[in-house]
Each structure stands twice: as C-alpha cells, then as structure tokens.
Amino acid sequence: MTKHLKHFLKGVGSVMDIAPASNFDRFVPRRTENEMLRADLNRIGSDMKRVLEAQHVNTPPQLRK
C-alpha cells in the first residue's frame, strides 16, 4: 500500500468516525450561557467601535458631526 493511500484511508476513517472514543468535553471550556453571551457582546462591541473609529478617520472634517 502506498504512503498516499495510507494517509487517504486514515483521513477517510477519521471523517467516518461518528462516535469517537475521546471525551471532547475536556477540550471545551465550561461557561454559563450568561458568560458566553457577555463575551459575544463584548466582541461585537469592540468590532463596532473599531469600524466606527475607522469611519470617523475616513470622513472629511466638514461632514463630521
């Protein structure tokens, strides 16, 4: 069996593994929904702030309020 075929079959096997033996809960941080929502809103707020600041810099002074 060639090296490429072995790698291909290994990849197909990992995709086909519907019920993996590993416990993936240990890789996922445990946070409450409130904490996750707060983190999402903080990210959204910082993204909006960055966009608005960039827009303000690109707006001619006579059009700024």
Short mmCIF file of C-alpha atoms in Angstrom, two decimals:
data_model
loop_
_atom_site.label_atom_id
_atom_site.label_comp_id
_atom_site.label_asym_id
_atom_site.label_seq_id
_atom_site.Cartn_x
_atom_site.Cartn_y
_atom_site.Cartn_z
CA MET A 1 0.00 0.00 0.00
CA THR A 2 1.43 3.37 -0.94
CA LYS A 3 2.08 6.15 1.55
CA HIS A 4 -0.53 8.40 -0.06
CA LEU A 5 -3.21 5.71 0.07
CA LYS A 6 -2.50 5.08 3.77
CA HIS A 7 -2.87 8.79 4.54
CA PHE A 8 -6.05 8.97 2.46
CA LEU A 9 -7.62 5.98 4.22
CA LYS A 10 -6.65 7.38 7.62
CA GLY A 11 -8.35 10.67 6.72
CA VAL A 12 -11.49 8.91 5.49
CA GLY A 13 -11.55 6.86 8.69
CA SER A 14 -11.36 9.97 10.87
CA VAL A 15 -14.22 11.59 8.94
CA MET A 16 -16.30 8.45 9.20
CA ASP A 17 -15.75 8.21 12.98
CA ILE A 18 -19.24 9.27 14.05
CA ALA A 19 -18.88 8.29 17.70
CA PRO A 20 -15.24 8.96 18.65
CA ALA A 21 -13.81 7.31 21.72
CA SER A 22 -12.36 10.55 23.10
CA ASN A 23 -14.24 12.69 25.56
CA PHE A 24 -14.26 16.12 23.92
CA ASP A 25 -15.88 17.82 26.92
CA ARG A 26 -12.44 18.36 28.41
CA PHE A 27 -11.45 20.47 25.39
CA VAL A 28 -14.49 22.76 25.58
CA PRO A 29 -14.37 25.49 28.22
CA ARG A 30 -17.23 25.30 30.69
CA ARG A 31 -19.01 28.64 30.91
CA THR A 32 -22.56 29.62 31.67
CA GLU A 33 -24.77 30.97 28.89
CA ASN A 34 -24.64 34.37 30.57
CA GLU A 35 -20.83 34.38 30.40
CA MET A 36 -20.83 33.28 26.76
CA LEU A 37 -23.39 35.95 25.82
CA ARG A 38 -21.37 38.63 27.63
CA ALA A 39 -18.22 37.56 25.78
CA ASP A 40 -20.05 37.66 22.43
CA LEU A 41 -21.44 41.13 23.11
CA ASN A 42 -18.00 42.39 24.18
CA ARG A 43 -16.51 41.12 20.90
CA ILE A 44 -19.34 42.69 18.89
CA GLY A 45 -18.92 45.98 20.73
CA SER A 46 -15.18 46.10 20.13
CA ASP A 47 -15.69 45.29 16.45
CA MET A 48 -18.28 48.06 16.11
CA LYS A 49 -16.02 50.53 17.91
CA ARG A 50 -13.14 49.72 15.55
CA VAL A 51 -15.36 50.19 12.48
CA LEU A 52 -16.84 53.45 13.73
CA GLU A 53 -13.39 54.84 14.58
CA ALA A 54 -12.12 53.87 11.12
CA GLN A 55 -15.18 55.51 9.55
CA HIS A 56 -14.59 58.67 11.59
CA VAL A 57 -10.96 58.85 10.41
CA ASN A 58 -12.03 58.42 6.77
CA THR A 59 -14.79 61.05 6.97
CA PRO A 60 -13.86 64.57 5.87
CA PRO A 61 -13.92 67.09 8.77
CA GLN A 62 -16.73 69.15 7.24
CA LEU A 63 -19.06 66.11 7.29
CA ARG A 64 -18.31 65.08 10.89
CA LYS A 65 -20.90 65.99 13.49
#
